[in-house]
Short mmCIF file of C-alpha atoms and ligand atoms in Angstrom, two decimals:
data_model
loop_
_atom_site.label_atom_id
_atom_site.label_comp_id
_atom_site.label_asym_id
_atom_site.label_seq_id
_atom_site.Cartn_x
_atom_site.Cartn_y
_atom_site.Cartn_z
CA UNK W 961 -89.56 58.96 -17.25
CA UNK W 962 -86.24 59.50 -17.87
CA UNK W 963 -82.70 60.35 -15.59
CA UNK W 964 -79.07 60.68 -17.25
CA UNK W 965 -76.27 60.20 -13.89
CA UNK W 966 -73.02 60.36 -15.75
CA UNK W 967 -73.95 60.03 -19.05
CA UNK W 968 -76.25 56.93 -18.95
CA UNK W 969 -79.95 56.83 -19.07
CA UNK W 970 -82.16 55.60 -16.93
CA UNK W 971 -85.85 55.39 -17.29
CA UNK W 972 -89.06 53.62 -15.96
CA UNK W 973 -91.00 53.14 -19.24
CA UNK W 974 -90.24 49.69 -21.11
CA UNK W 975 -91.22 51.46 -24.36
CA UNK W 976 -88.00 54.33 -23.68
CA UNK W 977 -85.45 51.54 -22.83
CA UNK W 978 -83.62 49.95 -24.97
CA UNK W 979 -79.11 48.19 -24.77
CA UNK W 980 -77.85 51.66 -23.61
CA UNK W 981 -80.41 52.91 -21.05
CA UNK W 982 -80.96 51.37 -17.49
CA UNK W 983 -84.62 49.70 -16.34
CA UNK W 984 -85.67 50.65 -13.17
CA UNK W 985 -88.58 48.23 -11.51
CA UNK W 986 -91.06 49.63 -9.60
CA UNK W 987 -94.83 48.41 -8.01
CA UNK W 988 -96.28 50.77 -11.06
CA UNK W 989 -94.50 49.11 -14.32
CA UNK W 990 -92.48 45.69 -13.07
CA UNK W 991 -95.60 43.92 -15.48
CA UNK W 992 -93.29 46.28 -18.40
CA UNK W 993 -89.92 44.31 -17.19
CA UNK W 994 -89.88 41.30 -19.83
CA UNK W 995 -91.16 44.27 -22.74
CA UNK W 996 -87.46 46.29 -21.73
CA UNK W 997 -85.80 43.24 -22.33
CA UNK W 998 -87.59 42.01 -25.24
CA UNK W 999 -86.48 46.07 -26.27
CA UNK W 1000 -82.59 45.23 -25.30
CA UNK W 1001 -82.05 46.21 -22.37
CA UNK W 1002 -79.33 44.85 -19.72
CA UNK W 1003 -79.26 47.09 -17.09
CA UNK W 1004 -82.39 46.07 -14.83
CA UNK W 1005 -82.20 47.27 -11.15
CA UNK W 1006 -85.18 47.97 -8.60
CA UNK W 1007 -86.65 51.20 -7.69
CA UNK W 1008 -85.18 50.30 -4.06
CA UNK W 1009 -81.58 50.33 -6.11
CA UNK W 1010 -81.95 53.92 -7.40
CA UNK W 1011 -79.95 55.93 -4.45
CA UNK W 1012 -76.73 53.77 -4.98
CA UNK W 1013 -76.57 55.40 -8.65
CA UNK W 1014 -77.33 59.43 -7.22
CA UNK W 1015 -75.11 60.40 -4.45
CA UNK W 1016 -77.33 62.28 -2.25
CA UNK W 1017 -75.23 62.58 0.95
CA UNK W 1018 -74.98 66.38 0.08
CA UNK W 1019 -78.46 67.01 0.60
CA UNK W 1020 -80.83 66.56 3.48
CA UNK W 1021 -84.81 65.85 2.23
CA UNK W 1022 -87.25 66.47 4.46
CA UNK W 1023 -91.03 65.02 3.87
CA UNK W 1024 -94.31 66.71 5.17
CA UNK W 1025 -97.72 63.99 4.84
CA UNK W 1026 -101.34 64.53 6.09
CA UNK W 1027 -104.61 64.98 4.51
CA UNK W 1028 -103.98 69.21 4.96
CA UNK W 1029 -101.28 71.38 5.11
CA UNK W 1030 -98.56 69.53 2.84
CA UNK W 1031 -98.36 72.94 1.12
CA UNK W 1032 -98.70 75.48 3.70
CA UNK W 1033 -95.73 73.60 6.26
CA UNK W 1034 -93.13 73.11 2.63
CA UNK W 1035 -94.09 76.61 2.55
CA UNK W 1036 -93.73 78.16 5.61
CA UNK W 1037 -90.04 75.50 6.00
CA UNK W 1038 -88.56 76.27 2.47
CA UNK W 1039 -89.01 80.55 3.50
CA UNK W 1040 -87.21 79.98 6.98
CA UNK W 1041 -84.40 77.84 5.55
CA UNK W 1042 -83.87 80.01 2.86
CA UNK W 1043 -83.66 83.45 5.53
CA UNK W 1044 -81.47 81.37 7.81
CA UNK W 1045 -79.18 81.64 5.04
CA UNK W 1046 -79.43 77.94 3.56
CA UNK W 1047 -79.64 77.13 -0.48
CA UNK W 1048 -83.12 74.67 -0.28
CA UNK W 1049 -85.29 73.08 -2.58
CA UNK W 1050 -88.90 72.89 -2.42
CA UNK W 1051 -91.64 70.44 -4.62
CA UNK W 1052 -95.31 69.85 -3.72
CA UNK W 1053 -98.69 71.07 -5.05
CA UNK W 1054 -97.52 74.83 -6.73
CA UNK W 1055 -94.53 73.36 -9.01
CA UNK W 1056 -90.77 72.86 -8.32
CA UNK W 1057 -88.82 75.30 -6.23
CA UNK W 1058 -84.67 76.11 -6.39
CA UNK W 1059 -83.49 78.64 -4.22
CA UNK W 1060 -86.60 81.42 -4.98
CA UNK W 1061 -86.91 80.91 -8.58
CA UNK W 1062 -89.97 78.38 -10.02
CA UNK W 1063 -88.64 76.00 -11.79
CA UNK W 1064 -91.22 74.25 -12.78
CA UNK W 1065 -94.76 74.00 -12.83
CA UNK W 1066 -97.41 72.62 -10.87
CA UNK W 1067 -97.50 69.26 -12.29
CA UNK W 1068 -98.05 66.08 -9.28
CA UNK W 1069 -97.62 67.06 -5.79
CA UNK W 1070 -95.13 64.46 -5.38
CA UNK W 1071 -93.70 63.34 -8.71
CA UNK W 1072 -92.41 59.61 -9.99
CA UNK W 1073 -89.34 57.87 -8.61
CA UNK W 1074 -87.37 59.06 -11.62
CA UNK W 1075 -88.92 62.82 -11.10
CA UNK W 1076 -88.52 63.03 -7.69
CA UNK W 1077 -84.90 61.71 -8.71
CA UNK W 1078 -84.43 63.79 -11.12
CA UNK W 1079 -85.09 67.08 -9.21
CA UNK W 1080 -82.91 66.81 -6.47
CA UNK W 1081 -80.17 65.80 -8.34
CA UNK W 1082 -80.81 68.94 -9.84
CA UNK W 1083 -81.44 71.13 -6.61
CA UNK W 1084 -77.69 68.81 -5.84
CA UNK W 1085 -76.13 70.78 -8.77
CA UNK W 1086 -77.60 73.99 -7.61
CA UNK W 1087 -76.08 73.24 -4.03
CA UNK W 1088 -78.88 72.59 -2.35
CA UNK W 1089 -78.37 71.74 1.39
CA UNK W 1090 -82.19 71.06 2.00
CA UNK W 1091 -85.04 69.22 -0.60
CA UNK W 1092 -88.36 69.65 1.24
CA UNK W 1093 -90.75 68.05 -0.90
CA UNK W 1094 -94.83 66.95 -0.22
CA UNK W 1095 -95.55 63.23 -0.25
CA UNK W 1096 -99.26 62.47 -1.24
CA UNK W 1097 -101.06 59.24 -0.08
CA UNK W 1098 -101.40 58.36 -3.76
CA UNK W 1099 -96.79 58.75 -4.10
CA UNK W 1100 -96.86 56.68 -0.97
CA UNK W 1101 -99.24 53.71 -2.51
CA UNK W 1102 -97.34 53.84 -5.31
CA UNK W 1103 -93.86 53.97 -3.83
CA UNK W 1104 -93.18 57.07 -5.67
CA UNK W 1105 -90.85 57.43 -2.24
CA UNK W 1106 -88.95 54.42 -3.23
CA UNK W 1107 -84.83 54.70 -2.53
CA UNK W 1108 -85.82 58.20 -1.04
CA UNK W 1109 -83.76 58.65 3.14
CA UNK W 1110 -85.07 61.24 4.80
CA UNK W 1111 -83.23 63.45 7.29
CA UNK W 1112 -86.83 64.51 9.01
CA UNK W 1113 -91.00 63.52 7.81
CA UNK W 1114 -93.81 65.07 8.86
CA UNK W 1115 -97.11 64.61 10.25
CA UNK W 1116 -99.35 67.12 9.82
CA UNK W 1117 -103.14 65.52 10.12
CA UNK W 1118 -105.11 62.84 9.06
CA UNK W 1119 -108.44 62.94 7.83
CA UNK W 1120 -110.10 61.60 4.69
CA UNK W 1121 -109.50 62.83 1.12
CA UNK W 1122 -108.89 60.58 -2.00
CA UNK W 1123 -111.01 57.79 -1.29
CA UNK W 1124 -111.77 57.82 -4.49
CA UNK W 1125 -108.48 56.26 -5.09
CA UNK W 1126 -107.97 54.70 -1.72
CA UNK W 1127 -111.71 53.43 -1.34
CA UNK W 1128 -111.62 53.15 2.20
CA UNK W 1129 -111.24 55.62 4.95
CA UNK W 1130 -109.14 52.69 6.77
CA UNK W 1131 -106.96 51.57 4.05
CA UNK W 1132 -105.87 56.06 3.88
CA UNK W 1133 -104.97 56.08 7.29
CA UNK W 1134 -103.03 52.71 6.83
CA UNK W 1135 -101.35 53.85 3.36
CA UNK W 1136 -100.67 57.62 5.26
CA UNK W 1137 -99.65 55.82 8.47
CA UNK W 1138 -96.64 53.49 6.72
CA UNK W 1139 -95.27 56.64 6.06
CA UNK W 1140 -93.80 56.74 10.06
CA UNK W 1141 -93.29 53.63 9.57
CA UNK W 1142 -89.23 53.42 9.92
CA UNK W 1143 -86.52 54.65 12.42
CA UNK W 1144 -86.50 58.02 10.09
CA UNK W 1145 -86.90 60.86 12.47
CA UNK W 1146 -90.35 62.37 12.07
CA UNK W 1147 -92.63 64.92 13.68
CA UNK W 1148 -95.59 64.21 14.36
CA UNK W 1149 -98.61 66.13 15.55
CA UNK W 1150 -99.69 64.74 18.93
CA UNK W 1151 -103.06 66.32 19.27
CA UNK W 1152 -104.13 64.15 15.82
CA UNK W 1153 -105.14 60.85 17.58
CA UNK W 1154 -105.22 58.51 13.94
CA UNK W 1155 -101.67 58.73 12.95
CA UNK W 1156 -99.67 55.23 14.15
CA UNK W 1157 -96.22 55.58 13.96
CA UNK W 1158 -92.27 54.02 15.01
CA UNK W 1159 -91.24 56.27 17.91
CA UNK W 1160 -87.59 55.86 17.43
CA UNK W 1161 -86.60 59.11 16.58
CA UNK W 1162 -89.61 60.60 17.45
CA UNK W 1163 -90.46 64.47 17.90
CA UNK W 1164 -93.23 65.99 18.10
CA UNK W 1165 -95.56 69.51 18.40
CA UNK W 1166 -99.20 70.24 20.07
CA UNK W 1167 -101.61 72.73 20.98
CA UNK W 1168 -103.39 70.19 23.91
CA UNK W 1169 -101.72 67.08 24.06
CA UNK W 1170 -98.09 66.91 25.85
CA UNK W 1171 -94.59 66.80 23.35
CA UNK W 1172 -91.53 68.08 22.54
CA UNK W 1173 -92.86 71.40 20.88
CA UNK W 1174 -95.84 72.33 22.76
CA UNK W 1175 -98.03 75.48 22.23
CA UNK W 1176 -98.79 76.53 25.46
CA UNK W 1177 -100.90 80.13 24.46
CA UNK W 1178 -101.82 82.16 20.86
CA UNK W 1179 -103.74 85.17 20.06
CA UNK W 1180 -104.95 86.26 17.33
CA UNK W 1181 -104.91 89.78 17.80
CA UNK W 1182 -103.39 92.15 15.59
CA UNK W 1183 -102.12 88.83 13.40
CA UNK W 1184 -101.22 85.45 14.22
CA UNK W 1185 -98.95 85.24 17.85
CA UNK W 1186 -97.87 81.51 19.56
CA UNK W 1187 -96.26 81.27 22.71
CA UNK W 1188 -94.21 77.36 23.29
CA UNK W 1189 -92.25 75.47 25.64
CA UNK W 1190 -89.68 72.88 24.05
CA UNK W 1191 -87.65 71.31 27.27
CA UNK W 1192 -89.44 73.50 29.71
CA UNK W 1193 -88.27 76.86 28.19
CA UNK W 1194 -90.48 79.51 26.57
CA UNK W 1195 -90.21 81.00 22.53
CA UNK W 1196 -92.59 82.99 20.70
CA UNK W 1197 -93.55 83.60 17.51
CA UNK W 1198 -95.60 85.31 15.24
CA UNK W 1199 -97.69 85.46 11.47
CA UNK W 1200 -99.71 87.81 9.29
CA UNK W 1201 -101.80 84.03 8.78
CA UNK W 1202 -104.61 83.04 10.13
CA UNK W 1203 -106.36 80.38 11.82
CA UNK W 1204 -106.03 77.56 14.39
CA UNK W 1205 -104.79 75.53 11.58
CA UNK W 1206 -101.83 77.68 10.46
CA UNK W 1207 -101.10 77.31 14.19
CA UNK W 1208 -100.02 73.89 13.81
CA UNK W 1209 -98.58 74.74 10.62
CA UNK W 1210 -95.82 76.82 11.80
CA UNK W 1211 -95.18 75.41 14.78
CA UNK W 1212 -94.33 72.07 12.44
CA UNK W 1213 -92.44 74.78 10.11
CA UNK W 1214 -90.65 75.96 13.62
CA UNK W 1215 -89.43 72.76 14.69
CA UNK W 1216 -89.01 70.77 11.59
CA UNK W 1217 -86.13 73.83 10.80
CA UNK W 1218 -84.82 72.89 13.97
CA UNK W 1219 -84.47 69.48 14.20
CA UNK W 1220 -82.77 69.81 10.82
CA UNK W 1221 -80.43 72.36 11.17
CA UNK W 1222 -79.74 72.56 15.71
CA UNK W 1223 -79.98 76.65 14.97
CA UNK W 1224 -80.94 78.70 18.25
CA UNK W 1225 -85.22 78.41 18.40
CA UNK W 1226 -84.97 81.95 18.83
CA UNK W 1227 -83.54 82.81 15.62
CA UNK W 1228 -85.89 80.16 13.95
CA UNK W 1229 -88.99 82.19 15.02
CA UNK W 1230 -87.07 85.50 13.65
CA UNK W 1231 -86.82 83.80 10.58
CA UNK W 1232 -90.70 82.84 10.44
CA UNK W 1233 -91.50 86.28 10.66
CA UNK W 1234 -90.57 86.61 7.07
CA UNK W 1235 -92.78 84.42 5.59
CA UNK W 1236 -96.08 85.70 3.66
CA UNK W 1237 -98.19 82.79 3.57
CA UNK W 1238 -98.57 80.64 0.44
CA UNK W 1239 -100.70 81.79 -2.31
CA UNK W 1240 -104.61 80.50 -2.74
CA UNK W 1241 -104.40 79.20 1.00
CA UNK W 1242 -106.35 82.04 3.15
CA UNK W 1243 -105.49 85.02 0.85
CA UNK W 1244 -107.51 87.72 1.63
CA UNK W 1245 -107.76 89.66 -1.86
CA UNK W 1246 -109.96 92.39 -0.66
CA UNK W 1247 -111.00 94.53 2.62
CA UNK W 1248 -114.03 95.39 1.15
CA UNK W 1249 -116.08 93.41 1.53
CA UNK W 1250 -113.49 91.61 2.72
CA UNK W 1251 -113.08 88.51 0.44
CA UNK W 1252 -110.71 85.22 1.01
CA UNK W 1253 -109.68 82.34 -0.86
CA UNK W 1254 -108.49 79.16 -0.24
CA UNK W 1255 -107.56 75.64 -1.07
CA UNK W 1256 -110.32 73.82 1.89
CA UNK W 1257 -111.89 71.10 -0.64
CA UNK W 1258 -112.07 68.43 1.81
CA UNK W 1259 -114.59 68.88 4.93
CA UNK W 1260 -111.80 69.21 7.67
CA UNK W 1261 -109.99 72.46 5.91
CA UNK W 1262 -113.23 73.29 5.06
CA UNK W 1263 -114.41 73.04 8.77
CA UNK W 1264 -111.16 75.15 9.56
CA UNK W 1265 -111.64 77.87 7.85
CA UNK W 1266 -114.64 78.66 8.51
CA UNK W 1267 -114.26 78.15 12.16
CA UNK W 1268 -111.73 81.22 11.91
CA UNK W 1269 -113.87 83.91 11.12
CA UNK W 1270 -116.51 83.54 14.32
CA UNK W 1271 -117.72 87.29 14.67
CA UNK W 1272 -118.31 87.45 10.36
CA UNK W 1273 -121.52 86.54 8.48
CA UNK W 1274 -119.57 83.80 6.31
CA UNK W 1275 -120.91 83.86 1.68
CA UNK W 1276 -119.31 80.46 1.38
CA UNK W 1277 -118.63 79.95 -2.31
CA UNK W 1278 -117.82 76.04 -2.73
CA UNK W 1279 -118.00 72.99 -5.09
CA UNK W 1280 -116.38 69.56 -5.46
CA UNK W 1281 -114.10 68.62 -7.84
CA UNK W 1282 -115.41 66.07 -10.06
CA UNK W 1283 -113.53 62.52 -10.88
CA UNK W 1284 -112.26 63.13 -7.03
CA UNK W 1285 -113.85 61.32 -4.00
CA UNK W 1286 -117.66 61.95 -3.85
CA UNK W 1287 -118.42 61.12 -0.37
CA UNK W 1288 -117.09 64.06 0.91
CA UNK W 1289 -119.37 66.29 -1.68
CA UNK W 1290 -122.26 66.23 1.20
CA UNK W 1291 -120.27 66.51 4.54
CA UNK W 1292 -118.91 69.92 3.01
CA UNK W 1293 -121.82 70.78 1.96
CA UNK W 1294 -122.93 69.77 5.80
CA UNK W 1295 -120.02 71.69 7.13
CA UNK W 1296 -121.15 74.53 5.07
CA UNK W 1297 -124.26 74.84 6.28
CA UNK W 1298 -122.90 75.04 10.02
CA UNK W 1299 -120.98 78.31 10.17
CA UNK W 1300 -122.48 80.00 6.91
CA UNK W 1301 -124.62 82.99 6.90
CA UNK W 1302 -125.46 82.53 3.58
CA UNK W 1303 -124.16 79.45 0.51
CA UNK W 1304 -123.55 79.83 -3.25
CA UNK W 1305 -122.95 76.29 -4.68
CA UNK W 1306 -120.82 75.96 -7.48
CA UNK W 1307 -118.43 74.43 -9.82
CA UNK W 1308 -114.60 73.48 -9.25
CA UNK W 1309 -113.03 70.96 -11.48
CA UNK W 1310 -115.82 69.08 -13.16
CA UNK W 1311 -113.95 67.18 -15.20
CA UNK W 1312 -115.48 64.71 -16.61
CA UNK W 1313 -118.44 64.62 -13.94
CA UNK W 1314 -121.89 66.31 -14.76
CA UNK W 1315 -121.58 69.88 -12.48
CA UNK W 1316 -124.49 69.96 -11.69
CA UNK W 1317 -124.73 66.33 -9.80
CA UNK W 1318 -121.90 67.02 -8.32
CA UNK W 1319 -124.07 70.39 -6.92
CA UNK W 1320 -127.04 67.85 -5.97
CA UNK W 1321 -123.87 65.68 -4.03
CA UNK W 1322 -123.42 69.05 -1.64
CA UNK W 1323 -126.93 69.86 -1.76
CA UNK W 1324 -127.72 66.03 0.03
CA UNK W 1325 -125.74 67.08 2.76
CA UNK W 1326 -127.69 70.47 3.41
CA UNK W 1327 -131.22 70.27 5.08
CA UNK W 1328 -132.25 73.61 5.47
CA UNK W 1329 -131.67 75.18 1.28
CA UNK W 1330 -133.89 78.92 2.56
CA UNK W 1331 -130.30 80.73 2.38
CA UNK W 1332 -128.21 79.03 -0.59
CA UNK W 1333 -128.07 79.91 -4.32
CA UNK W 1334 -126.80 77.41 -6.59
CA UNK W 1335 -124.37 78.87 -9.58
CA UNK W 1336 -122.99 76.06 -11.79
CA UNK W 1337 -120.99 79.17 -13.36
CA UNK W 1338 -118.28 79.89 -11.07
CA UNK W 1339 -117.80 83.14 -12.49
CA UNK W 1340 -121.61 84.15 -11.80
CA UNK W 1341 -121.00 82.86 -8.12
CA UNK W 1342 -118.72 85.16 -7.38
CA UNK W 1343 -119.71 87.85 -8.41
CA UNK W 1344 -123.30 87.31 -6.96
CA UNK W 1345 -120.93 86.97 -3.49
CA UNK W 1346 -119.98 89.96 -3.72
CA UNK W 1347 -123.23 92.01 -4.88
CA UNK W 1348 -124.73 90.07 -1.85
CA UNK W 1349 -122.10 91.70 0.86
CA UNK W 1350 -121.96 94.43 3.82
CA UNK W 1351 -119.78 94.89 6.13
CA UNK W 1352 -120.47 92.85 8.07
CA UNK W 1353 -119.47 89.48 5.53
CA UNK W 1354 -116.61 87.82 5.03
CA UNK W 1355 -116.85 85.58 1.27
CA UNK W 1356 -114.30 82.54 1.03
CA UNK W 1357 -114.20 81.41 -1.83
CA UNK W 1358 -112.89 77.72 -1.29
CA UNK W 1359 -111.93 74.32 -3.42
CA UNK W 1360 -109.54 76.14 -5.66
CA UNK W 1361 -106.68 78.33 -3.77
CA UNK W 1362 -104.60 79.32 -6.24
CA UNK W 1363 -105.48 77.23 -9.44
CA UNK W 1364 -104.54 78.44 -13.23
CA UNK W 1365 -107.54 76.78 -14.84
CA UNK W 1366 -110.60 75.11 -14.11
CA UNK W 1367 -110.90 71.58 -15.66
CA UNK W 1368 -113.41 70.82 -17.54
CA UNK W 1369 -113.52 67.28 -19.28
CA UNK W 1370 -109.86 67.09 -19.77
CA UNK W 1371 -109.53 70.11 -20.87
CA UNK W 1372 -107.90 73.06 -18.57
CA UNK W 1373 -109.81 76.60 -19.49
CA UNK W 1374 -108.11 79.22 -17.78
CA UNK W 1375 -109.40 80.47 -15.03
CA UNK W 1376 -108.53 82.27 -10.97
CA UNK W 1377 -110.37 82.69 -7.97
CA UNK W 1378 -108.01 85.75 -7.28
CA UNK W 1379 -108.95 87.38 -10.78
CA UNK W 1380 -112.59 86.98 -10.97
CA UNK W 1381 -112.79 88.37 -7.56
CA UNK W 1382 -111.00 91.41 -8.42
CA UNK W 1383 -112.98 92.44 -11.42
CA UNK W 1384 -115.75 92.53 -9.42
CA UNK W 1385 -114.12 95.33 -6.29
CA UNK W 1386 -114.64 98.10 -6.45
C1 LIG S 959 -104.35 57.77 -10.54
C2 LIG S 959 -102.45 58.12 -10.50
O1 LIG S 959 -102.18 58.10 -9.57
N1 LIG S 959 -102.09 57.61 -11.91
C3 LIG S 959 -100.94 57.28 -11.84
C4 LIG S 959 -99.96 56.14 -12.12
O2 LIG S 959 -100.95 55.92 -13.87
P1 LIG S 959 -100.96 54.42 -14.27
O3 LIG S 959 -100.71 53.33 -13.25
O4 LIG S 959 -102.19 54.78 -15.00
O5 LIG S 959 -99.60 54.65 -14.78
P2 LIG S 959 -98.99 53.84 -16.54
O6 LIG S 959 -99.42 54.76 -17.85
O7 LIG S 959 -99.94 52.55 -16.03
O8 LIG S 959 -97.26 54.01 -16.33
C5 LIG S 959 -97.08 52.91 -14.77
C6 LIG S 959 -95.56 52.57 -15.15
O9 LIG S 959 -95.74 51.60 -15.87
C7 LIG S 959 -94.59 51.93 -16.70
N2 LIG S 959 -95.05 51.86 -18.47
C8 LIG S 959 -96.34 51.74 -18.96
C9 LIG S 959 -96.61 51.59 -20.17
C10 LIG S 959 -95.49 50.78 -20.79
O10 LIG S 959 -96.05 50.18 -22.03
N3 LIG S 959 -94.17 50.33 -20.57
C11 LIG S 959 -94.17 50.75 -18.84
O11 LIG S 959 -93.06 50.66 -18.21
C12 LIG S 959 -94.48 53.67 -16.76
O12 LIG S 959 -93.61 54.07 -17.29
C13 LIG S 959 -95.14 53.93 -15.74
O13 LIG S 959 -94.03 53.89 -14.35
O14 LIG S 959 -98.85 56.06 -12.49
C14 LIG S 959 -98.42 57.22 -13.23
C15 LIG S 959 -96.90 57.16 -13.65
O15 LIG S 959 -96.09 56.90 -12.54
C16 LIG S 959 -98.70 58.29 -12.89
O16 LIG S 959 -98.36 59.58 -13.71
C17 LIG S 959 -100.10 58.54 -13.05
O17 LIG S 959 -100.57 60.32 -11.60
C18 LIG S 959 -101.77 60.31 -12.97
C19 LIG S 959 -100.95 61.05 -14.09
C20 LIG S 959 -102.25 61.42 -11.80
O18 LIG S 959 -102.96 61.87 -12.12
N4 LIG S 959 -101.70 60.92 -10.65
C21 LIG S 959 -102.89 62.31 -9.03
C22 LIG S 959 -104.10 61.53 -8.77
C23 LIG S 959 -102.10 62.75 -8.21
O19 LIG S 959 -101.00 61.48 -7.82
N5 LIG S 959 -102.40 62.74 -7.40
C24 LIG S 959 -101.66 63.38 -6.12
C25 LIG S 959 -102.23 63.80 -4.90
C26 LIG S 959 -102.56 65.22 -5.50
C27 LIG S 959 -103.09 65.99 -4.41
O20 LIG S 959 -104.12 66.04 -3.31
O21 LIG S 959 -102.67 67.19 -4.64
C28 LIG S 959 -100.13 63.90 -6.59
O22 LIG S 959 -99.14 63.35 -5.73
O23 LIG S 959 -99.79 64.90 -7.46
N1 LIG S 960 -103.10 71.94 9.34
C1 LIG S 960 -104.71 71.80 8.34
N2 LIG S 960 -105.73 71.39 9.36
C2 LIG S 960 -106.43 71.16 8.29
N3 LIG S 960 -106.73 72.03 7.56
C3 LIG S 960 -105.86 72.88 7.29
C4 LIG S 960 -104.29 72.79 7.38
N4 LIG S 960 -103.71 73.91 6.83
C5 LIG S 960 -104.31 73.56 6.11
N5 LIG S 960 -105.51 73.27 6.30
C6 LIG S 960 -106.40 73.86 5.20
O1 LIG S 960 -106.38 72.68 3.73
C7 LIG S 960 -106.22 73.01 2.77
C8 LIG S 960 -104.66 73.13 2.06
O2 LIG S 960 -104.10 73.42 2.81
P1 LIG S 960 -102.34 73.26 2.01
O3 LIG S 960 -103.26 72.99 0.15
O4 LIG S 960 -101.29 73.27 2.81
O5 LIG S 960 -102.83 70.94 2.19
P2 LIG S 960 -102.50 69.67 1.39
O6 LIG S 960 -101.56 69.46 2.19
O7 LIG S 960 -100.58 70.41 0.39
O8 LIG S 960 -103.18 69.75 0.47
P3 LIG S 960 -103.18 68.99 -0.97
O9 LIG S 960 -103.32 68.09 -0.54
O10 LIG S 960 -104.13 68.78 -1.57
O11 LIG S 960 -101.85 69.46 -2.07
C9 LIG S 960 -106.13 75.24 3.03
O12 LIG S 960 -106.43 75.81 2.19
C10 LIG S 960 -106.54 75.15 4.18
O13 LIG S 960 -107.80 75.40 4.08
N1 LIG S 961 -104.59 68.59 -6.56
C1 LIG S 961 -105.69 68.18 -6.13
C2 LIG S 961 -106.59 69.18 -5.09
C3 LIG S 961 -107.42 70.28 -5.79
C4 LIG S 961 -108.54 70.31 -5.44
C5 LIG S 961 -109.71 70.46 -6.10
N2 LIG S 961 -109.81 71.78 -6.61
C6 LIG S 961 -110.61 69.59 -7.14
O1 LIG S 961 -110.66 69.96 -8.06
O2 LIG S 961 -111.15 68.66 -6.87
C7 LIG S 961 -106.09 67.08 -6.43
O3 LIG S 961 -106.30 66.97 -7.69
O4 LIG S 961 -106.94 66.08 -6.16
MG1 LIG S 962 -100.49 70.24 -1.43
#
C-alpha cells in the first residue's frame, strides 16, 4: 500500500521501498524492515509517527467498534451529520463514501493503516469536517488504526465473531476492549456487561442501566418511536427502522452527534428522521409476501432479528460463511429453530469449505428437523421460501445483506439476495 504526502511516497511494503520512499514500519511488516533497507530505503518511520506527517487537525475521526451494529450506527451518524450541513466521509463494510458519493466499493471493513490515512487525506481534500469509520476486531489486533486520534470512540456490543481469527472468546473480548483503554472520548452501551473501558471522558447510552443518554420508552407502532432522557431533560426521535437492536444503534448515533457537535438534541433527533436505514440491514424487499433481507451472520445478530417478528410465522433462510468461525454454526441453527416456524438451511459464502459440511455444522444445533429443509443452492432456497409463504409469514433471508456476490473458492460470482427474491415475487 502506498500513500503520497507532499510529493513523498510512503509505503508499508518493502518491495515498493527505495531511496526515494519512506518505509512505515507496522506490527504487520516489521519482519520486512531489513529488506526495505536492502532495497535502498533510507527513511524509516514507525506506524505511530505517521500522524506527524499528515495534518489531520481539520477533521474529527469517529470510530465505531462492536460485534454487530457498526455499519448501521456509522451510516446513521453519517446521515445525521450530512443533514445538519456538515461535510462527512464514511468508511466501512459497504465501502468508502464522501458527502453522499460512493468513492470506493467494498474492500475491508477497516483498511490497513496507509489505507485509512489515504482515505482521511481524501476526506480532508474534500473539506470534510468528520471521518466516520467502522473499526473491526482484525483492525484493532493488527494495529491498522495506529496513529489515528479519535474525537469519539463508540461501542455497540460485544458478543462473538471471527473466532476463526481470534481463536478464543476471551481474546476477542480483550481485543475489542483494548480500543477503549485510553483517555479518548468514548460512548459505551451500558447494557453490555462484557465491555471494559477507561471511564475518563466516558459517556454512556442504554435502555436498562442508568446512563447519559437513557432510553425511557419506545414503541414499534407505525415505525419506531423512542423517548430518552439526557440529564433529566426528555427528548424523542422516530425512525422507520425496526427492532430493539436498532433502538440501540439510533440512540448511539444521536448521542455521538451530540457529543461531537454540541448541536441541540432536538435538532439532531429531527435530522435522524431523514435516515432511511442501510441496504441489506432489515431491508423490506417485498410486502406481500413479507420478505426481509438482513446481514445477520452471528448468533446474537440472528437472535435480534428473529425476535423482531413475534406475531409472524417466520420462514428463515440462512447459511454460514466458509473459512469463518465454525463454532457459531450450531448456535445459529439453535437460535433459528427457537424462533422460526420453518427453516431452509442453504449456502452463504462457502469459500474453500464444502457447503454440505457447513450445512451439517448448522444442523448439529437443531434438535427437531421436522420443519427443516436443506437446499444447498441459495437461489432455490429463496424460491422455495417464497412458494411456501402465506399471509401470516415473514421470510427472513439472512447472512449476506447487500452483498453483491457469492464467494465460492476464491471466485466471486454475481449474487444478490434482493434480486433473487424479486425474481419470484408476482
Ligand atoms: C486475515 C487478515 O486479516 N489478513 C490481513 C493481513 O494479511 P497478512 O498477514 O497475510 O499480510 P501480508 O500479506 O503478510 O502483509 C503484511 C504486511 O507486510 C508487508 N509486506 C509483505 C510482504 C513483503 O515481502 N514485504 C512487506 O513489507 C505488507 O505490505 C503488509 O504491510 O495483513 C494484510 C495487510 O496488512 C491485510 O490486507 C490482510 O487482510 C486480508 C486481505 C483480509 O481478508 N482480512 C479480513 C479477514 C479482514 O480484515 N476482515 C475484517 C472484518 C470483516 C468484517 O467482519 O466485516 C475487516 O476489517 O475487513
Ligand atoms: N446493535 C445490534 N445488536 C445486535 N445485532 C445487531 C445490532 N445492529 C445490527 N444487528 C444485526 O447484525 C447485523 C449486522 O449489522 P451491521 O452490518 O450494522 O453490523 P456490523 O458490526 O457492521 O457487522 P460486520 O462486522 O459484519 O460488518 C444486522 O443485519 C442485524 O441483524
Ligand atoms: N464481511 C464479513 C461478514 C461476512 C458475512 C457472511 N456473508 C460470510 O461470508 O461469513 C466477513 O468477511 O467476515
Ligand atoms: Mg460492518
